[in-house]
Short mmCIF file of C-alpha atoms in Angstrom, two decimals:
data_model
loop_
_atom_site.label_atom_id
_atom_site.label_comp_id
_atom_site.label_asym_id
_atom_site.label_seq_id
_atom_site.Cartn_x
_atom_site.Cartn_y
_atom_site.Cartn_z
CA MET A 1 111.50 -211.72 7.23
CA LYS A 2 113.02 -213.96 4.54
CA MET A 3 110.91 -216.83 5.46
CA GLY A 4 107.62 -214.76 5.15
CA ARG A 5 108.71 -213.58 1.66
CA THR A 6 109.58 -217.18 0.56
CA LEU A 7 106.11 -218.44 1.83
CA GLY A 8 104.33 -215.62 -0.13
CA VAL A 9 106.23 -216.65 -3.29
CA VAL A 10 105.51 -220.28 -2.87
CA ALA A 11 101.80 -219.62 -2.23
CA THR A 12 101.53 -217.37 -5.25
CA GLY A 13 103.28 -219.85 -7.41
CA GLY A 14 100.93 -222.61 -6.17
CA ILE A 15 97.93 -220.47 -7.00
CA LEU A 16 99.23 -219.80 -10.51
CA PHE A 17 100.17 -223.43 -11.05
CA GLY A 18 96.67 -224.44 -9.84
CA LEU A 19 95.02 -222.00 -12.49
CA TRP A 20 97.23 -223.26 -15.30
CA ILE A 21 96.66 -226.96 -14.58
CA SER A 22 92.94 -226.33 -14.26
CA GLY A 23 92.95 -225.10 -17.82
CA TRP A 24 94.44 -228.32 -18.97
CA LEU A 25 92.05 -230.57 -16.83
CA LYS A 26 88.93 -228.69 -17.73
CA GLY A 27 87.12 -230.26 -14.82
CA PHE A 28 88.32 -227.90 -12.30
CA GLY A 29 87.49 -224.13 -13.00
CA LEU A 30 85.17 -222.77 -15.70
CA GLY A 31 87.58 -223.60 -18.68
CA ASP A 32 87.32 -223.17 -22.45
CA SER A 33 88.50 -219.74 -22.85
CA LYS A 34 91.69 -217.77 -23.60
CA PHE A 35 92.52 -217.66 -19.93
CA PRO A 36 92.29 -220.84 -17.79
CA GLY A 37 89.38 -220.72 -15.34
CA VAL A 38 87.52 -217.81 -16.96
CA GLN A 39 84.50 -218.03 -19.29
CA VAL A 40 82.26 -215.22 -20.63
CA SER A 41 79.08 -216.03 -22.38
CA THR A 42 76.90 -213.45 -24.12
CA GLN A 43 74.46 -215.87 -25.73
CA GLN A 44 70.77 -215.67 -24.89
CA THR A 45 69.03 -218.66 -23.65
CA LYS A 46 66.35 -219.91 -25.88
CA VAL A 47 63.37 -221.98 -24.95
CA SER A 48 61.31 -223.97 -27.58
CA ASP A 49 57.55 -223.75 -27.49
CA GLU A 50 57.46 -227.44 -26.54
CA ASP A 51 59.35 -226.60 -23.33
CA VAL A 52 57.09 -223.72 -22.52
CA ASP A 53 54.03 -225.90 -23.33
CA GLN A 54 55.20 -228.71 -20.97
CA THR A 55 55.84 -226.21 -18.24
CA LEU A 56 52.47 -224.57 -18.78
CA SER A 57 50.55 -227.99 -19.02
CA LYS A 58 51.96 -228.81 -15.51
CA THR A 59 50.79 -225.45 -13.98
CA ASN A 60 47.48 -225.29 -15.87
CA ALA A 61 46.59 -228.90 -15.66
CA SER A 62 43.50 -228.09 -13.42
CA THR A 63 42.39 -225.23 -15.66
CA THR A 64 39.76 -226.23 -18.12
CA LEU A 65 38.25 -223.35 -19.96
CA ALA A 66 36.62 -223.30 -23.41
CA SER A 67 38.17 -220.95 -25.90
CA SER A 68 38.32 -220.57 -29.63
CA THR A 69 41.45 -220.23 -31.77
CA ASP A 70 40.23 -216.79 -32.81
CA SER A 71 41.14 -213.83 -30.72
CA ARG A 72 39.15 -213.55 -27.47
CA PRO A 73 36.13 -211.27 -27.46
CA GLU A 74 36.19 -208.63 -24.83
CA THR A 75 33.22 -210.12 -22.91
CA GLN A 76 34.75 -213.59 -22.59
CA ALA A 77 36.17 -214.38 -19.16
CA ALA A 78 39.89 -214.69 -18.85
CA PRO A 79 41.55 -217.80 -17.52
CA PRO A 80 42.92 -217.88 -13.94
CA VAL A 81 46.39 -217.08 -15.46
CA LEU A 82 46.75 -215.03 -18.63
CA ASP A 83 49.64 -215.94 -20.94
CA ILE A 84 50.89 -212.96 -23.04
CA ILE A 85 53.55 -213.28 -25.73
CA ILE A 86 55.43 -210.32 -26.94
CA ASP A 87 56.90 -210.07 -30.46
CA ASP A 88 57.78 -207.28 -32.82
CA ALA A 89 54.21 -206.95 -34.02
CA GLY A 90 52.74 -206.51 -30.53
CA PHE A 91 50.90 -208.76 -28.03
CA HIS A 92 49.48 -212.14 -28.50
CA PHE A 93 47.60 -214.52 -26.10
CA ARG A 94 48.38 -218.26 -25.55
CA ASN A 95 45.32 -220.42 -26.03
CA SER A 96 44.58 -221.97 -22.62
CA GLN A 97 43.69 -225.32 -23.89
CA THR A 98 46.04 -226.01 -26.78
CA TYR A 99 48.83 -223.69 -25.58
CA ALA A 100 49.28 -222.43 -29.11
CA ILE A 101 49.99 -218.81 -29.67
CA GLU A 102 47.00 -217.09 -31.22
CA PRO A 103 47.96 -215.38 -34.49
CA ALA A 104 45.93 -212.10 -33.88
CA VAL A 105 47.72 -209.06 -32.59
CA ILE A 106 45.82 -207.95 -29.44
CA PRO A 107 45.64 -204.19 -28.67
CA LEU A 108 47.27 -203.13 -25.46
CA ASP A 109 43.89 -202.03 -23.88
CA GLN A 110 42.26 -205.44 -24.51
CA VAL A 111 45.42 -207.15 -22.93
CA ILE A 112 44.93 -205.05 -19.81
CA GLN A 113 41.11 -205.72 -19.66
CA GLN A 114 41.82 -209.50 -19.86
CA ALA A 115 44.52 -209.19 -17.29
CA LEU A 116 42.02 -207.52 -14.92
CA LEU A 117 39.55 -210.31 -15.42
CA THR A 118 41.86 -212.91 -13.98
CA THR A 119 41.33 -213.76 -10.35
CA PRO A 120 44.15 -213.17 -7.74
CA SER A 121 45.17 -216.18 -5.76
CA ASN A 122 47.96 -217.30 -3.45
CA GLU A 123 48.92 -220.09 -5.87
CA GLY A 124 50.87 -217.87 -8.26
CA PRO A 125 50.83 -214.92 -10.76
CA ARG A 126 47.84 -213.78 -12.66
CA VAL A 127 49.85 -212.83 -15.81
CA LYS A 128 52.68 -214.64 -17.31
CA ILE A 129 54.69 -212.78 -19.98
CA TYR A 130 56.83 -214.47 -22.51
CA ARG A 131 59.23 -212.68 -25.07
CA LYS A 132 60.06 -213.82 -28.54
CA ALA A 133 63.54 -212.95 -29.79
CA SER A 134 61.87 -210.40 -32.07
CA SER A 135 60.14 -208.63 -29.18
CA ARG A 136 60.70 -205.00 -28.79
CA THR A 137 61.74 -203.21 -25.52
CA SER A 138 59.32 -200.50 -26.21
CA ASN A 139 56.33 -203.11 -26.14
CA GLU A 140 57.71 -204.59 -22.92
CA ALA A 141 57.90 -201.24 -21.23
CA ARG A 142 54.43 -200.26 -22.46
CA LEU A 143 52.96 -203.42 -21.16
CA SER A 144 54.79 -203.18 -17.86
CA ALA A 145 53.64 -199.63 -17.27
CA ALA A 146 49.98 -200.39 -18.27
CA LEU A 147 49.81 -203.41 -15.95
CA THR A 148 51.19 -201.46 -13.06
CA GLU A 149 48.77 -198.60 -13.70
CA ALA A 150 45.87 -200.93 -13.90
CA GLY A 151 46.56 -202.01 -10.38
CA LEU A 152 48.45 -205.35 -10.77
CA LYS A 153 51.07 -205.88 -8.13
CA PRO A 154 54.71 -207.16 -9.01
CA VAL A 155 53.63 -210.58 -7.53
CA ASP A 156 50.79 -210.88 -9.94
CA ILE A 157 53.17 -210.59 -12.91
CA TYR A 158 55.61 -213.09 -13.99
CA TRP A 159 58.23 -212.21 -16.56
CA HIS A 160 59.65 -215.37 -18.06
CA PRO A 161 63.42 -214.99 -18.16
CA ALA A 162 64.18 -216.98 -21.40
CA VAL A 163 63.28 -216.20 -25.02
CA THR A 164 60.38 -218.19 -26.33
CA GLU A 165 60.45 -219.33 -29.99
#
């Protein structure tokens, strides 16, 4: 009985010593906080336009579509993948050739019309949605509901997890 208690005390002491030493060595554990081995981060990940542009240029390298820098007319065909950026003002498209965010705010009904013009494929989503730090949750919810009501499946919609600048 006494041997079992001693082993429990030694094991507990060893674990506590390991946590304490990992705080000093910073290579073991998660380090850099008030308690050794514990780290909590509440920062948002930010992605620059250049990072997004590089990613999109890789996925859209085979896509060649003429488009102007003005907002898209309703009769123009949408690219195979439609990039939508949400900010506090509303919705914007990303130009499929220059990957620049078009400055004109696009009404939700026109966004849905353009999304429905994209062609479904097995290669990936039809719509990619990016959020700026200033995006409003209400705009995101309206867009999500409208895309679902229009008949787009969850696999057709990609919500980029990081904030776009």
